[in-house]
Amino acid sequence: MNTSTINNLNLTELAAPLAPVIAVVIPSYRVTRHIIGVIAGIGPEVARVYVVDDRCPDGSGDFVTANCHDPRVTVLKHSENQGVGGAVMTGYRAAIADGASVIVKLDGDGQMDASLIPMFVAPILAGEADYTKGNRFFDLERIGAMPPVRLFGNAMLSFMTKLSSGYWQLFDPTNGYTAIHADAARYLPFDKISKRYFFESDMLFRLNTLGAVAVDVPMDAVYGDEVSNLKVSQVITEFAAKNVRNFFKRLFYNYYLRNLSVASLELPIGVALTTFGIVYGMIHWIASAQSEVETPAGTVMLAALPVIMGVQLILAFLNYDIASVPSRPLHKKTLFRRRKHG
């Protein structure tokens, strides 16, 4: 074999892409009944599994150490309970440090089918998305298995999350079955993301401000004998307040701090006109009712026209916002920058 052939072989080996390393993060809190079965169901496509014991009162971390002999498993422990979001962020940090390419978040209560992991990873490895999440509402014939209260609560939360995150095409925001490219995850402000149950919605808000592409993955709703720690009826008020906060943050980041467009003017002008028309009309309507004098047509028009124009401007802004959903994966941009400056 001559020197030219050897050099060509070396160049080929260097150019060949490395096999993606898939990691799974499992937040562990009162899931000792199911977690061993969950780990056993994780296929060979996964290289590493991180079980994060979030100060579990049942000692689930020690339980996994004693009863699971899978060499892929690493148990991480919190000295204080940080919530499911805090546990996931700990797993993300460990997976990134160990060189993972894609990180899947899987609950330890058996509600999530580990055989679906390739479906969640595929759009990311294909360069079509930075973040994938489950959607239990895709198949309308199967959502009857979901409790009515949870179904209604998820519908309400979905609308609020669409508004706050800007991902209008996504649904089922509290679905915790997710996957993320490590090059997108490393840009997340781990210390700022909500530590409790709001973290899935907060993740979407953070990802949108980064310009990451997020897509839904259809999956079935599974409800067995597990007990969910999330009560939608108890958190919907908290979620509403936090979604409103994130909505205004996203508006400031995307429409005023980083960019200025026609939509940046449409929303405030539309809100101002609508508010003026409603207030002006109510004042004169009350005055007319008290004096029993018919309101002049000019006054009615002065109230109605700003409302009509304002609503049209708000709808124009929403149309622009819906059309502005990120479409180019963030991890492809970061890889390009790395190659360019490497």
Short mmCIF file of C-alpha atoms in Angstrom, two decimals:
data_model
loop_
_atom_site.label_atom_id
_atom_site.label_comp_id
_atom_site.label_asym_id
_atom_site.label_seq_id
_atom_site.Cartn_x
_atom_site.Cartn_y
_atom_site.Cartn_z
CA MET A 1 0.00 0.00 0.00
CA ASN A 2 1.58 3.31 -1.09
CA THR A 3 1.73 6.58 0.85
CA SER A 4 -1.04 8.16 -1.24
CA THR A 5 -3.45 5.34 -0.38
CA ILE A 6 -2.59 5.60 3.33
CA ASN A 7 -3.18 9.36 3.27
CA ASN A 8 -6.53 8.87 1.51
CA LEU A 9 -7.60 6.33 4.14
CA ASN A 10 -6.65 8.71 6.94
CA LEU A 11 -8.60 11.53 5.34
CA THR A 12 -11.61 9.26 4.91
CA GLU A 13 -11.49 8.22 8.55
CA LEU A 14 -11.19 11.83 9.69
CA ALA A 15 -14.10 12.91 7.48
CA ALA A 16 -16.38 10.09 8.63
CA PRO A 17 -18.92 11.36 11.16
CA LEU A 18 -18.79 9.90 14.63
CA ALA A 19 -21.73 7.73 15.70
CA PRO A 20 -24.20 9.81 17.74
CA VAL A 21 -24.18 9.16 21.46
CA ILE A 22 -27.73 8.97 22.82
CA ALA A 23 -28.25 9.52 26.54
CA VAL A 24 -31.38 9.15 28.66
CA VAL A 25 -32.11 11.22 31.77
CA ILE A 26 -34.61 9.81 34.27
CA PRO A 27 -35.65 12.09 37.16
CA SER A 28 -36.30 9.79 40.10
CA TYR A 29 -38.80 10.62 42.84
CA ARG A 30 -41.06 7.98 44.35
CA VAL A 31 -40.84 5.68 41.33
CA THR A 32 -39.23 2.59 42.89
CA ARG A 33 -42.17 0.43 41.73
CA HIS A 34 -41.54 1.16 38.06
CA ILE A 35 -38.03 2.47 37.48
CA ILE A 36 -36.25 -0.89 37.06
CA GLY A 37 -38.76 -1.88 34.39
CA VAL A 38 -38.33 1.50 32.69
CA ILE A 39 -34.55 1.05 32.52
CA ALA A 40 -34.95 -2.53 31.26
CA GLY A 41 -37.11 -1.26 28.39
CA ILE A 42 -34.43 1.14 27.09
CA GLY A 43 -33.00 -0.26 23.87
CA PRO A 44 -29.38 -0.71 22.76
CA GLU A 45 -29.45 2.52 20.75
CA VAL A 46 -28.95 4.35 24.08
CA ALA A 47 -25.33 4.55 25.30
CA ARG A 48 -25.84 6.15 28.71
CA VAL A 49 -28.63 6.37 31.28
CA TYR A 50 -28.61 8.93 34.09
CA VAL A 51 -30.95 8.32 37.02
CA VAL A 52 -31.23 11.50 39.07
CA ASP A 53 -32.37 10.85 42.65
CA ASP A 54 -34.08 14.13 43.57
CA ARG A 55 -33.79 13.59 47.31
CA CYS A 56 -36.34 10.80 46.98
CA PRO A 57 -37.86 9.75 50.33
CA ASP A 58 -37.95 6.16 49.06
CA GLY A 59 -34.23 6.17 48.31
CA SER A 60 -34.79 5.40 44.63
CA GLY A 61 -31.16 6.14 43.76
CA ASP A 62 -29.88 3.51 46.18
CA PHE A 63 -32.65 1.16 45.00
CA VAL A 64 -31.43 1.43 41.40
CA THR A 65 -27.80 0.95 42.47
CA ALA A 66 -28.72 -2.21 44.37
CA ASN A 67 -31.12 -3.74 41.84
CA CYS A 68 -29.98 -2.58 38.39
CA HIS A 69 -26.86 -4.09 36.83
CA ASP A 70 -27.03 -2.26 33.50
CA PRO A 71 -23.51 -0.85 32.88
CA ARG A 72 -24.99 2.14 31.06
CA VAL A 73 -26.64 3.45 34.24
CA THR A 74 -25.15 6.24 36.35
CA VAL A 75 -26.97 7.35 39.51
CA LEU A 76 -26.77 11.03 40.44
CA LYS A 77 -28.07 12.31 43.78
CA HIS A 78 -29.36 15.66 45.00
CA SER A 79 -28.72 16.62 48.61
CA GLU A 80 -31.91 18.72 48.48
CA ASN A 81 -35.09 18.26 46.45
CA GLN A 82 -34.97 20.52 43.40
CA GLY A 83 -38.09 19.43 41.56
CA VAL A 84 -38.37 17.56 38.30
CA GLY A 85 -36.90 20.46 36.32
CA GLY A 86 -33.86 20.66 38.57
CA ALA A 87 -33.33 16.90 38.25
CA VAL A 88 -33.49 17.08 34.45
CA MET A 89 -31.01 19.97 34.34
CA THR A 90 -28.59 17.92 36.47
CA GLY A 91 -28.93 15.06 34.00
CA TYR A 92 -28.40 17.42 31.06
CA ARG A 93 -25.19 18.75 32.55
CA ALA A 94 -23.83 15.25 33.14
CA ALA A 95 -24.78 14.05 29.65
CA ILE A 96 -23.19 17.08 27.96
CA ALA A 97 -20.02 16.66 30.01
CA ASP A 98 -19.82 13.01 28.93
CA GLY A 99 -20.11 13.88 25.24
CA ALA A 100 -23.74 12.97 24.50
CA SER A 101 -25.13 13.98 21.10
CA VAL A 102 -28.84 13.72 21.93
CA ILE A 103 -30.40 13.70 25.41
CA VAL A 104 -33.78 12.07 25.99
CA LYS A 105 -35.82 12.79 29.11
CA LEU A 106 -37.86 9.82 30.28
CA ASP A 107 -40.04 9.63 33.38
CA GLY A 108 -39.49 6.77 35.79
CA ASP A 109 -43.16 6.03 36.47
CA GLY A 110 -43.77 3.80 33.46
CA GLN A 111 -46.06 6.22 31.59
CA MET A 112 -43.59 6.61 28.74
CA ASP A 113 -42.80 3.82 26.29
CA ALA A 114 -39.00 3.57 26.01
CA SER A 115 -39.35 1.81 22.64
CA LEU A 116 -40.35 5.21 21.19
CA ILE A 117 -36.91 6.71 21.85
CA PRO A 118 -35.76 6.21 18.20
CA MET A 119 -38.84 8.19 17.05
CA PHE A 120 -37.90 11.11 19.31
CA VAL A 121 -34.25 11.03 18.28
CA ALA A 122 -34.74 10.59 14.52
CA PRO A 123 -35.82 14.20 13.64
CA ILE A 124 -32.85 15.55 15.61
CA LEU A 125 -30.27 13.28 13.99
CA ALA A 126 -31.79 14.03 10.58
CA GLY A 127 -31.13 17.74 11.15
CA GLU A 128 -34.84 18.59 11.15
CA ALA A 129 -35.19 19.66 14.78
CA ASP A 130 -33.31 20.66 17.92
CA TYR A 131 -36.00 19.53 20.33
CA THR A 132 -38.76 16.94 20.14
CA LYS A 133 -41.61 16.35 22.57
CA GLY A 134 -44.48 13.92 22.86
CA ASN A 135 -48.02 14.76 21.80
CA ARG A 136 -50.75 12.54 23.26
CA PHE A 137 -53.47 14.42 21.36
CA PHE A 138 -52.40 13.44 17.84
CA ASP A 139 -54.65 10.37 17.62
CA LEU A 140 -58.15 11.58 18.50
CA GLU A 141 -59.41 8.01 18.79
CA ARG A 142 -57.07 7.24 21.68
CA ILE A 143 -57.27 10.33 23.86
CA GLY A 144 -60.42 8.97 25.48
CA ALA A 145 -58.08 7.17 27.90
CA MET A 146 -57.07 10.53 29.34
CA PRO A 147 -59.10 11.71 32.37
CA PRO A 148 -61.53 14.55 31.39
CA VAL A 149 -60.09 17.02 33.90
CA ARG A 150 -56.56 16.41 32.61
CA LEU A 151 -57.79 16.67 29.02
CA PHE A 152 -59.39 20.07 29.65
CA GLY A 153 -56.44 21.29 31.68
CA ASN A 154 -53.97 20.31 28.97
CA ALA A 155 -56.04 22.10 26.34
CA MET A 156 -55.95 25.30 28.39
CA LEU A 157 -52.25 24.94 29.16
CA SER A 158 -51.50 24.27 25.49
CA PHE A 159 -53.07 27.55 24.40
CA MET A 160 -51.24 29.52 27.08
CA THR A 161 -47.94 27.85 26.16
CA LYS A 162 -48.42 28.57 22.46
CA LEU A 163 -48.83 32.24 23.33
CA SER A 164 -45.86 32.43 25.71
CA SER A 165 -43.40 30.23 23.80
CA GLY A 166 -44.22 31.19 20.21
CA TYR A 167 -44.37 27.53 19.12
CA TRP A 168 -47.90 27.73 17.74
CA GLN A 169 -47.67 24.32 16.06
CA LEU A 170 -47.01 22.40 19.29
CA PHE A 171 -49.53 20.86 21.65
CA ASP A 172 -49.56 18.96 24.97
CA PRO A 173 -47.04 21.25 26.74
CA THR A 174 -46.92 19.27 30.00
CA ASN A 175 -45.78 16.11 28.19
CA GLY A 176 -42.40 15.29 29.69
CA TYR A 177 -41.25 12.84 27.01
CA THR A 178 -38.63 14.96 25.25
CA ALA A 179 -35.33 14.83 23.38
CA ILE A 180 -32.84 17.61 22.72
CA HIS A 181 -29.64 17.98 20.74
CA ALA A 182 -26.70 18.59 23.07
CA ASP A 183 -25.55 21.58 21.01
CA ALA A 184 -28.92 23.22 21.67
CA ALA A 185 -29.04 22.16 25.32
CA ARG A 186 -25.65 23.69 26.11
CA TYR A 187 -27.03 27.15 25.27
CA LEU A 188 -29.88 26.87 27.78
CA PRO A 189 -29.63 28.96 30.98
CA PHE A 190 -29.88 25.95 33.32
CA ASP A 191 -29.97 28.08 36.47
CA LYS A 192 -32.90 30.18 35.20
CA ILE A 193 -35.20 27.43 33.93
CA SER A 194 -38.12 26.66 36.25
CA LYS A 195 -37.25 23.83 38.62
CA ARG A 196 -40.78 22.54 39.20
CA TYR A 197 -43.57 21.33 36.92
CA PHE A 198 -43.54 24.48 34.79
CA PHE A 199 -40.13 23.56 33.42
CA GLU A 200 -41.44 21.95 30.18
CA SER A 201 -43.27 25.16 29.24
CA ASP A 202 -40.32 27.27 30.39
CA MET A 203 -38.00 25.14 28.24
CA LEU A 204 -40.07 25.95 25.16
CA PHE A 205 -39.91 29.67 25.95
CA ARG A 206 -36.12 29.51 26.37
CA LEU A 207 -35.69 27.46 23.18
CA ASN A 208 -37.74 29.93 21.15
CA THR A 209 -35.61 32.85 22.28
CA LEU A 210 -32.60 30.85 21.04
CA GLY A 211 -34.27 30.19 17.68
CA ALA A 212 -34.37 26.42 18.17
CA VAL A 213 -36.66 24.20 16.08
CA ALA A 214 -39.14 22.15 18.14
CA VAL A 215 -41.49 19.47 16.80
CA ASP A 216 -44.15 17.16 18.22
CA VAL A 217 -43.86 13.37 18.14
CA PRO A 218 -47.19 11.48 18.22
CA MET A 219 -47.57 9.05 21.12
CA ASP A 220 -50.38 7.31 22.98
CA ALA A 221 -51.57 8.31 26.42
CA VAL A 222 -50.76 5.59 28.97
CA TYR A 223 -52.34 5.47 32.41
CA GLY A 224 -51.77 2.52 34.71
CA ASP A 225 -51.49 2.29 38.49
CA GLU A 226 -48.90 5.07 38.75
CA VAL A 227 -49.76 8.19 40.73
CA SER A 228 -49.03 11.50 39.04
CA ASN A 229 -47.58 14.23 41.25
CA LEU A 230 -48.91 16.89 38.86
CA LYS A 231 -52.47 18.10 39.57
CA VAL A 232 -53.52 20.27 36.64
CA SER A 233 -56.38 21.84 38.61
CA GLN A 234 -53.91 23.05 41.25
CA VAL A 235 -51.23 24.45 38.95
CA ILE A 236 -53.26 26.04 36.15
CA THR A 237 -53.35 29.44 37.94
CA GLU A 238 -49.60 29.32 38.57
CA PHE A 239 -48.96 28.25 34.98
CA ALA A 240 -51.16 31.07 33.66
CA ALA A 241 -49.20 33.71 35.60
CA LYS A 242 -45.84 32.33 34.48
CA ASN A 243 -46.97 32.03 30.86
CA VAL A 244 -48.07 35.68 30.88
CA ARG A 245 -44.64 36.63 32.25
CA ASN A 246 -42.86 34.61 29.55
CA PHE A 247 -45.11 36.06 26.84
CA PHE A 248 -44.02 39.61 27.63
CA LYS A 249 -40.39 38.52 27.93
CA ARG A 250 -40.57 36.87 24.51
CA LEU A 251 -42.14 39.96 23.01
CA PHE A 252 -39.34 42.13 24.36
CA TYR A 253 -36.55 39.73 23.31
CA ASN A 254 -37.83 38.89 19.83
CA TYR A 255 -39.58 42.09 18.72
CA TYR A 256 -37.68 44.93 20.38
CA LEU A 257 -34.29 43.83 21.73
CA ARG A 258 -33.09 41.58 18.87
CA ASN A 259 -35.25 42.74 16.01
CA LEU A 260 -37.62 45.51 15.00
CA SER A 261 -40.30 44.91 12.39
CA VAL A 262 -43.78 46.04 11.40
CA ALA A 263 -45.13 43.54 13.94
CA SER A 264 -43.29 45.45 16.68
CA LEU A 265 -45.59 48.40 15.95
CA GLU A 266 -48.77 46.47 15.14
CA LEU A 267 -49.25 45.00 18.61
CA PRO A 268 -48.86 48.13 20.80
CA ILE A 269 -50.84 50.31 18.39
CA GLY A 270 -53.53 47.64 18.09
CA VAL A 271 -53.83 47.27 21.86
CA ALA A 272 -53.91 51.05 22.34
CA LEU A 273 -56.64 51.57 19.73
CA THR A 274 -58.75 48.69 21.03
CA THR A 275 -58.44 49.88 24.62
CA PHE A 276 -59.29 53.45 23.67
CA GLY A 277 -62.36 52.39 21.68
CA ILE A 278 -63.69 50.13 24.46
CA VAL A 279 -63.12 52.68 27.25
CA TYR A 280 -64.46 55.59 25.22
CA GLY A 281 -67.52 53.59 24.19
CA MET A 282 -68.25 52.38 27.74
CA ILE A 283 -68.01 55.91 29.17
CA HIS A 284 -70.48 57.30 26.64
CA TRP A 285 -72.76 54.27 26.86
CA ILE A 286 -73.03 54.67 30.64
CA ALA A 287 -73.56 58.43 30.32
CA SER A 288 -76.26 57.85 27.69
CA ALA A 289 -78.01 55.24 29.83
CA GLN A 290 -78.03 57.53 32.87
CA SER A 291 -79.34 60.55 30.95
CA GLU A 292 -81.70 58.44 28.81
CA VAL A 293 -80.45 60.34 25.75
CA GLU A 294 -79.61 58.43 22.59
CA THR A 295 -75.89 58.35 21.80
CA PRO A 296 -75.03 60.30 18.61
CA ALA A 297 -73.93 58.24 15.60
CA GLY A 298 -70.62 60.10 15.49
CA THR A 299 -69.81 59.04 19.04
CA VAL A 300 -70.65 55.43 18.24
CA MET A 301 -68.37 55.49 15.21
CA LEU A 302 -65.57 57.12 17.23
CA ALA A 303 -65.74 54.19 19.61
CA ALA A 304 -66.23 51.44 17.02
CA LEU A 305 -63.57 52.39 14.47
CA PRO A 306 -60.58 52.22 16.87
CA VAL A 307 -61.79 48.81 18.08
CA ILE A 308 -62.09 47.49 14.53
CA MET A 309 -58.70 48.84 13.51
CA GLY A 310 -57.08 47.69 16.75
CA VAL A 311 -58.38 44.14 16.43
CA GLN A 312 -57.14 43.98 12.83
CA LEU A 313 -53.66 45.10 13.90
CA ILE A 314 -53.57 42.53 16.73
CA LEU A 315 -54.61 39.78 14.31
CA ALA A 316 -51.92 40.94 11.88
CA PHE A 317 -49.35 40.66 14.66
CA LEU A 318 -50.54 37.14 15.57
CA ASN A 319 -50.32 36.13 11.92
CA TYR A 320 -46.73 37.39 11.78
CA ASP A 321 -45.88 35.66 15.06
CA ILE A 322 -47.31 32.33 13.89
CA ALA A 323 -45.34 32.58 10.65
CA SER A 324 -42.13 33.34 12.58
CA VAL A 325 -41.80 29.93 14.25
CA PRO A 326 -38.09 28.90 14.00
CA SER A 327 -37.48 26.66 10.99
CA ARG A 328 -33.69 26.24 10.81
CA PRO A 329 -32.25 23.97 13.53
CA LEU A 330 -29.99 25.73 15.99
CA HIS A 331 -27.50 22.86 16.27
CA LYS A 332 -26.78 23.06 12.53
CA LYS A 333 -25.94 26.75 12.94
CA THR A 334 -23.61 26.07 15.88
CA LEU A 335 -21.86 23.26 14.03
CA PHE A 336 -21.32 25.59 11.09
CA ARG A 337 -19.79 28.24 13.34
CA ARG A 338 -17.54 25.68 14.99
CA ARG A 339 -16.23 24.43 11.64
CA LYS A 340 -15.77 27.96 10.39
CA HIS A 341 -13.73 29.06 13.40
CA GLY A 342 -12.15 25.67 14.17
#
